[in-house]
């Protein structure tokens, strides 16, 4: 039944009233916790994510893991039990969480200048408070902000965005949970928007090769848009902190 | 802006889930009115030139419609008079939710620029979005949203006028209070300038039941009661099928029960119409009955009069009997979940005055419909289309309204139109957009084409088709290549070269799915330029083809198969008869004759091999109608002649199809379009086995092979036609062959029962079948001459496409048969003939007679309806009718007199009278004798004729 529902109405609006190339509303805040070295809160539509970064610090739990030339990046993904419509049984440690942790680590390793911190470790914890599609992308974006808040040197922003095909023809970005269920293959891309490098790409289903290029381009465009938003948030945050210490007045 | 929608939904298991969804509110949605200078102009079909003229308002205005207007009055909206309509998104969503067919129709209107419709997305607009209040019903909320949008429009464009049409009295009154100009559609249409014809089309939906009139039907249960009943298992739901012979009987196919549930009588059927999804209540087991065997027709003339129905009900009850073994679950309809009402073709019943008229649908399973019209006199001569609006409890007949007239009754064109409409065949002219996809003439073969294709112009290829065929899609060749090997090629018109995926032409062809052949008309799947010129493999012209070439040895074993696109030049386009003559004429030794001969030889070997594997040879009485080319009247009806060459061409087409099926399945295991013929359930064969047993043959049905063998063995030397009749019976036991996407079924279900091959597809007729075009595209990909496109590899889409193809094919087949039947009737009009026939079935009060010469199957009544004959004795066990010392068995040859009864212009039918064997008091003397008598005794003949007429009347 849901197959028959159009993801994109004939007037060109999606089910929630967005146009195909519009992101959901992104709201974010840096430095939400005091205990961790860096933290961030990010809302992408109704998807809400908290991220916290500890480190760089000494490698914990077995010295053998430590590397002489680089820092270990340790990611942990978890979903609050109340984040979905059905109460989740395990917040972390299940197959999906483990997979997402690994993917997150892969994306972050690509941007952190980890060679600056040999023999050390950086911990990134992300917690999904409310899941409404695009969990992974929200996590990557929140983790980026938390890393920036922690002052860890990054090569550039890493942003993630999803894209899909509406009615098997029109590419659309930032897929909500409802759109995920109704169908259509979802392409998740984590990219370095400034250099245009792709650090992770994943597809939930197959679609025809012909579509790949346009869907990918849309997703990359989405990443760039997200970077813009994150960048603004970071600048605002830095200005706020700066003004409290007084250096903003000098400039 | 941003807001959230929260709603609580019940899941299938019964849990309650809270759903939260985002809802974005935008400021970039515009009003679409051309005279507006506040909004950014958007693409909108609203026009400042179009004028809605209604005498109750003395100014030009735009219309805003309520949902109920669209749902009920779609036929009015279809008319060009009404334009400049603003459809609110709230309304659109509600329409879509309530009725998909209406939504589709509305959508096609919206897309038509000349109708000036505009969709305003009010629920995402910053000024017209309103929040649903706590405890507010969805309906009230929608009404409020609609009114809010009306007010916004009025406020936004004070210079323009907007009129809100609604049939909901409450909504209308509130709107009027709020200062919105509102009126009902009925009021609006009746004051519309040049809208007189529209009034007939208004739907007569009565929302308010007049409590004074007597109820004809018991009330339906409420939805909640129905759902609870189904859940508790007390009630059953299923599709209602009306009986064609008895208007007071029908069946409900319930999934959870093995047998369909019988429903009888007015209260039993309770306003169910054929196709509706209904809920039935089963009676206790002791009240169960077997299906009635009598034929009842609705002779009702007036609305109020139900005495006549009650009489018939009694008659039905009397005839109801409880035959052992045939008792079926019986019940009554207590509610209707979903109506499947569509538009019906038919005529008006004569003899009624006033604006209320009764309409008789051509489809006998549909009840008569009461309509209101002011042009009854004119409509009586016409075939018309009518749709049902409602069926209130107090009304004997459903209420409907007139949609449009098709043309004069009995006119060839009208009848063709009726056949096409009744079978849902898309038959409009090809649109400009479609025609623009065609290649420009003169069409030439470029060098690029030559490089891409294998040049086979030097090979002697020829085509063999029926006479008069202009869409030649297959050609053949065969030549020796040494070492006792032969190269055999089947060349199929390369239609997919011209029809590129995704173009308007492609979409149109996909929707038509097949070319439909009526007796005097062909409804092409692709425009004429392609079907009878560029794609048609005409003799002597260079054409593109898709070739399937085998290397075979003398015994027709395939050594090697290859597929490629090619350029061919057919040496000659022959008919079956010409080809046959060429083969038989020993003096001809040119390469064409030689290749035909070897093809013929190979075909025989192939056929033998196929039959040994268990392929069925089935028969169906097919006829060809000779038409007068000028008057377009049927001249003669004859059974199609078959030559050896027919079977030769068929054999190679089958072989090509099988080879292609294997190839595409290999490369596209998920999305290959194949054709399967399911094995029929054993119960289907009951009539065949029974008939065989009476004749002393044991028909084995365990497998196709055994069936084929036992059919071959069932031969009686004294009745050579009997075997053909058995095969006709066997054909009727079969299921339909269908297209499917390979990924949607298990491998063992791919089997084609009739042909006894594990894999089959359609490849050889791309000009007239869309399935073949898809197969061509798939095959073109496998041999590297074309690339894929997304939809081709989408299992789901292929599946949907297959469904459409299957539906259209079935309908095309029915349409073809209906057309033949109509023309046969036309041919027999006013004729009286004695013909040889065979008894196909023996029934309680009738014999089913097959007349092979005309491929006709008619009923010979032994007694009047509802009576048992005093001449004949029916033996149920042996399936015989006995009269005196004459015993009539199934398959017995008889002689019958054939005439056409035209009392009922919609359902003309043949009337048969027995000529021989002679049974005194029943049979009639042969025509030749009557002619002799005519001279002697004119009087006698007259009285006989009168008797004949009387009989007819009773039967009508």
PDB file of C-alpha atoms in Angstrom, chain B residues 275-412:
ATOM      1  CA  UNK B 275     -17.669  -6.399  -8.110  1.00  0.00           C
ATOM      2  CA  UNK B 276     -18.422  -4.770  -4.772  1.00  0.00           C
ATOM      3  CA  UNK B 277     -16.488  -5.796  -1.717  1.00  0.00           C
ATOM      4  CA  UNK B 278     -19.194  -6.922   0.681  1.00  0.00           C
ATOM      5  CA  UNK B 279     -19.739  -8.540   4.057  1.00  0.00           C
ATOM      6  CA  UNK B 280     -21.983 -11.581   4.305  1.00  0.00           C
ATOM      7  CA  UNK B 281     -23.696 -13.301   7.138  1.00  0.00           C
ATOM      8  CA  UNK B 282     -23.908 -17.082   6.750  1.00  0.00           C
ATOM      9  CA  UNK B 283     -27.153 -18.912   7.454  1.00  0.00           C
ATOM     10  CA  UNK B 284     -27.318 -22.037   9.545  1.00  0.00           C
ATOM     11  CA  UNK B 285     -26.238 -25.157   7.737  1.00  0.00           C
ATOM     12  CA  UNK B 286     -29.753 -26.545   7.390  1.00  0.00           C
ATOM     13  CA  UNK B 287     -30.794 -23.487   5.410  1.00  0.00           C
ATOM     14  CA  UNK B 288     -28.054 -23.872   2.858  1.00  0.00           C
ATOM     15  CA  UNK B 289     -29.114 -24.424  -0.709  1.00  0.00           C
ATOM     16  CA  UNK B 290     -27.556 -25.289  -4.028  1.00  0.00           C
ATOM     17  CA  UNK B 291     -27.261 -22.727  -6.818  1.00  0.00           C
ATOM     18  CA  UNK B 292     -30.543 -22.320  -8.637  1.00  0.00           C
ATOM     19  CA  UNK B 293     -30.714 -23.552 -12.185  1.00  0.00           C
ATOM     20  CA  UNK B 294     -33.483 -21.337 -13.413  1.00  0.00           C
ATOM     21  CA  UNK B 295     -33.094 -18.179 -15.396  1.00  0.00           C
ATOM     22  CA  UNK B 296     -34.761 -15.039 -14.119  1.00  0.00           C
ATOM     23  CA  UNK B 297     -34.755 -11.653 -15.736  1.00  0.00           C
ATOM     24  CA  UNK B 298     -35.667  -8.343 -14.274  1.00  0.00           C
ATOM     25  CA  UNK B 299     -38.798  -7.142 -16.048  1.00  0.00           C
ATOM     26  CA  UNK B 300     -39.492  -4.315 -13.661  1.00  0.00           C
ATOM     27  CA  UNK B 301     -40.648  -1.094 -15.255  1.00  0.00           C
ATOM     28  CA  UNK B 302     -41.595   1.281 -12.526  1.00  0.00           C
ATOM     29  CA  UNK B 303     -39.771   2.508  -9.536  1.00  0.00           C
ATOM     30  CA  UNK B 304     -42.283   1.785  -6.800  1.00  0.00           C
ATOM     31  CA  UNK B 305     -43.568  -1.482  -8.029  1.00  0.00           C
ATOM     32  CA  UNK B 306     -41.924  -4.291  -6.177  1.00  0.00           C
ATOM     33  CA  UNK B 307     -44.715  -6.820  -6.486  1.00  0.00           C
ATOM     34  CA  UNK B 308     -43.142  -8.247  -9.560  1.00  0.00           C
ATOM     35  CA  UNK B 309     -39.881  -8.821  -7.714  1.00  0.00           C
ATOM     36  CA  UNK B 310     -41.678 -10.486  -4.884  1.00  0.00           C
ATOM     37  CA  UNK B 311     -43.344 -12.796  -7.314  1.00  0.00           C
ATOM     38  CA  UNK B 312     -40.032 -13.770  -8.797  1.00  0.00           C
ATOM     39  CA  UNK B 313     -38.599 -14.262  -5.369  1.00  0.00           C
ATOM     40  CA  UNK B 314     -41.301 -16.747  -4.602  1.00  0.00           C
ATOM     41  CA  UNK B 315     -40.597 -18.499  -7.849  1.00  0.00           C
ATOM     42  CA  UNK B 316     -36.960 -18.685  -6.927  1.00  0.00           C
ATOM     43  CA  UNK B 317     -37.753 -20.058  -3.527  1.00  0.00           C
ATOM     44  CA  UNK B 318     -39.947 -22.721  -5.013  1.00  0.00           C
ATOM     45  CA  UNK B 319     -37.230 -23.827  -7.337  1.00  0.00           C
ATOM     46  CA  UNK B 320     -34.664 -23.858  -4.572  1.00  0.00           C
ATOM     47  CA  UNK B 321     -33.905 -27.407  -3.803  1.00  0.00           C
ATOM     48  CA  UNK B 322     -31.312 -29.198  -1.846  1.00  0.00           C
ATOM     49  CA  UNK B 323     -29.401 -31.441  -4.112  1.00  0.00           C
ATOM     50  CA  UNK B 324     -27.028 -33.644  -2.275  1.00  0.00           C
ATOM     51  CA  UNK B 325     -23.419 -32.792  -2.743  1.00  0.00           C
ATOM     52  CA  UNK B 326     -24.150 -29.482  -4.356  1.00  0.00           C
ATOM     53  CA  UNK B 327     -25.274 -27.620  -1.283  1.00  0.00           C
ATOM     54  CA  UNK B 328     -23.140 -24.547  -0.897  1.00  0.00           C
ATOM     55  CA  UNK B 329     -22.804 -22.096   1.935  1.00  0.00           C
ATOM     56  CA  UNK B 330     -25.634 -19.609   1.768  1.00  0.00           C
ATOM     57  CA  UNK B 331     -26.012 -16.243   3.369  1.00  0.00           C
ATOM     58  CA  UNK B 332     -27.040 -12.680   2.899  1.00  0.00           C
ATOM     59  CA  UNK B 333     -25.212  -9.429   2.363  1.00  0.00           C
ATOM     60  CA  UNK B 334     -25.279  -7.310   5.493  1.00  0.00           C
ATOM     61  CA  UNK B 335     -22.986  -4.517   4.477  1.00  0.00           C
ATOM     62  CA  UNK B 336     -20.783  -3.158   1.762  1.00  0.00           C
ATOM     63  CA  UNK B 337     -17.203  -2.225   2.469  1.00  0.00           C
ATOM     64  CA  UNK B 338     -16.219  -0.837  -0.891  1.00  0.00           C
ATOM     65  CA  UNK B 339     -18.276  -0.115  -3.978  1.00  0.00           C
ATOM     66  CA  UNK B 340     -16.761  -0.991  -7.336  1.00  0.00           C
ATOM     67  CA  UNK B 341     -19.101   1.145  -9.348  1.00  0.00           C
ATOM     68  CA  UNK B 342     -17.843   2.234 -12.716  1.00  0.00           C
ATOM     69  CA  UNK B 343     -19.450   3.660 -15.839  1.00  0.00           C
ATOM     70  CA  UNK B 344     -21.814   1.378 -17.673  1.00  0.00           C
ATOM     71  CA  UNK B 345     -22.810   1.173 -21.327  1.00  0.00           C
ATOM     72  CA  UNK B 346     -26.384   0.457 -22.195  1.00  0.00           C
ATOM     73  CA  UNK B 347     -29.705   1.783 -23.418  1.00  0.00           C
ATOM     74  CA  UNK B 348     -32.834   3.290 -21.969  1.00  0.00           C
ATOM     75  CA  UNK B 349     -35.777   1.065 -21.300  1.00  0.00           C
ATOM     76  CA  UNK B 350     -38.682   2.068 -23.471  1.00  0.00           C
ATOM     77  CA  UNK B 351     -42.174   2.895 -22.418  1.00  0.00           C
ATOM     78  CA  UNK B 352     -41.521   5.362 -19.637  1.00  0.00           C
ATOM     79  CA  UNK B 353     -42.641   8.952 -19.484  1.00  0.00           C
ATOM     80  CA  UNK B 354     -41.315  11.811 -17.450  1.00  0.00           C
ATOM     81  CA  UNK B 355     -37.855  12.741 -16.349  1.00  0.00           C
ATOM     82  CA  UNK B 356     -37.211   9.478 -14.524  1.00  0.00           C
ATOM     83  CA  UNK B 357     -36.008   6.774 -16.837  1.00  0.00           C
ATOM     84  CA  UNK B 358     -34.689   3.278 -16.383  1.00  0.00           C
ATOM     85  CA  UNK B 359     -31.378   2.425 -17.924  1.00  0.00           C
ATOM     86  CA  UNK B 360     -30.527  -1.139 -18.905  1.00  0.00           C
ATOM     87  CA  UNK B 361     -26.800  -1.857 -18.811  1.00  0.00           C
ATOM     88  CA  UNK B 362     -25.318  -4.075 -21.496  1.00  0.00           C
ATOM     89  CA  UNK B 363     -23.617  -6.115 -18.817  1.00  0.00           C
ATOM     90  CA  UNK B 364     -26.271  -8.453 -17.527  1.00  0.00           C
ATOM     91  CA  UNK B 365     -24.761  -8.732 -14.106  1.00  0.00           C
ATOM     92  CA  UNK B 366     -25.496  -5.072 -13.405  1.00  0.00           C
ATOM     93  CA  UNK B 367     -28.974  -4.042 -12.258  1.00  0.00           C
ATOM     94  CA  UNK B 368     -31.024  -1.446 -14.060  1.00  0.00           C
ATOM     95  CA  UNK B 369     -30.270   2.111 -13.070  1.00  0.00           C
ATOM     96  CA  UNK B 370     -32.722   4.925 -12.509  1.00  0.00           C
ATOM     97  CA  UNK B 371     -31.657   8.191 -14.070  1.00  0.00           C
ATOM     98  CA  UNK B 372     -33.165  11.625 -14.391  1.00  0.00           C
ATOM     99  CA  UNK B 373     -33.052  13.233 -17.822  1.00  0.00           C
ATOM    100  CA  UNK B 374     -34.936  15.780 -19.860  1.00  0.00           C
ATOM    101  CA  UNK B 375     -33.886  14.383 -23.216  1.00  0.00           C
ATOM    102  CA  UNK B 376     -35.331  10.893 -22.912  1.00  0.00           C
ATOM    103  CA  UNK B 377     -36.771  10.948 -26.433  1.00  0.00           C
ATOM    104  CA  UNK B 378     -33.389  11.484 -27.991  1.00  0.00           C
ATOM    105  CA  UNK B 379     -31.559   9.167 -25.654  1.00  0.00           C
ATOM    106  CA  UNK B 380     -33.891   6.308 -26.436  1.00  0.00           C
ATOM    107  CA  UNK B 381     -32.289   5.984 -29.869  1.00  0.00           C
ATOM    108  CA  UNK B 382     -28.793   6.083 -28.473  1.00  0.00           C
ATOM    109  CA  UNK B 383     -26.353   3.913 -26.687  1.00  0.00           C
ATOM    110  CA  UNK B 384     -25.316   5.727 -23.567  1.00  0.00           C
ATOM    111  CA  UNK B 385     -23.010   5.695 -20.642  1.00  0.00           C
ATOM    112  CA  UNK B 386     -24.418   5.983 -17.173  1.00  0.00           C
ATOM    113  CA  UNK B 387     -22.864   5.816 -13.772  1.00  0.00           C
ATOM    114  CA  UNK B 388     -24.336   4.856 -10.396  1.00  0.00           C
ATOM    115  CA  UNK B 389     -24.415   7.482  -7.641  1.00  0.00           C
ATOM    116  CA  UNK B 390     -26.200   5.859  -4.779  1.00  0.00           C
ATOM    117  CA  UNK B 391     -28.591   3.128  -3.857  1.00  0.00           C
ATOM    118  CA  UNK B 392     -30.844   4.235  -1.037  1.00  0.00           C
ATOM    119  CA  UNK B 393     -32.857   1.739   0.947  1.00  0.00           C
ATOM    120  CA  UNK B 394     -36.239   2.843  -0.282  1.00  0.00           C
ATOM    121  CA  UNK B 395     -35.384   2.545  -3.937  1.00  0.00           C
ATOM    122  CA  UNK B 396     -35.886  -0.528  -6.004  1.00  0.00           C
ATOM    123  CA  UNK B 397     -33.097   0.490  -8.379  1.00  0.00           C
ATOM    124  CA  UNK B 398     -29.819   2.297  -7.874  1.00  0.00           C
ATOM    125  CA  UNK B 399     -29.833   5.995  -8.723  1.00  0.00           C
ATOM    126  CA  UNK B 400     -27.463   7.194 -11.366  1.00  0.00           C
ATOM    127  CA  UNK B 401     -26.890   9.895 -13.873  1.00  0.00           C
ATOM    128  CA  UNK B 402     -26.298  10.149 -17.571  1.00  0.00           C
ATOM    129  CA  UNK B 403     -22.676  10.674 -18.615  1.00  0.00           C
ATOM    130  CA  UNK B 404     -22.702  10.767 -22.393  1.00  0.00           C
ATOM    131  CA  UNK B 405     -24.239   9.292 -25.511  1.00  0.00           C
ATOM    132  CA  UNK B 406     -22.174   7.114 -27.817  1.00  0.00           C
ATOM    133  CA  UNK B 407     -24.245   7.089 -30.979  1.00  0.00           C
ATOM    134  CA  UNK B 408     -27.192   5.441 -32.625  1.00  0.00           C
ATOM    135  CA  UNK B 409     -28.145   1.960 -31.531  1.00  0.00           C
ATOM    136  CA  UNK B 410     -27.189  -0.736 -34.017  1.00  0.00           C
ATOM    137  CA  UNK B 411     -24.711   1.453 -35.838  1.00  0.00           C
ATOM    138  CA  UNK B 412     -21.403  -0.267 -36.544  1.00  0.00           C
TER     139      UNK B 412
END
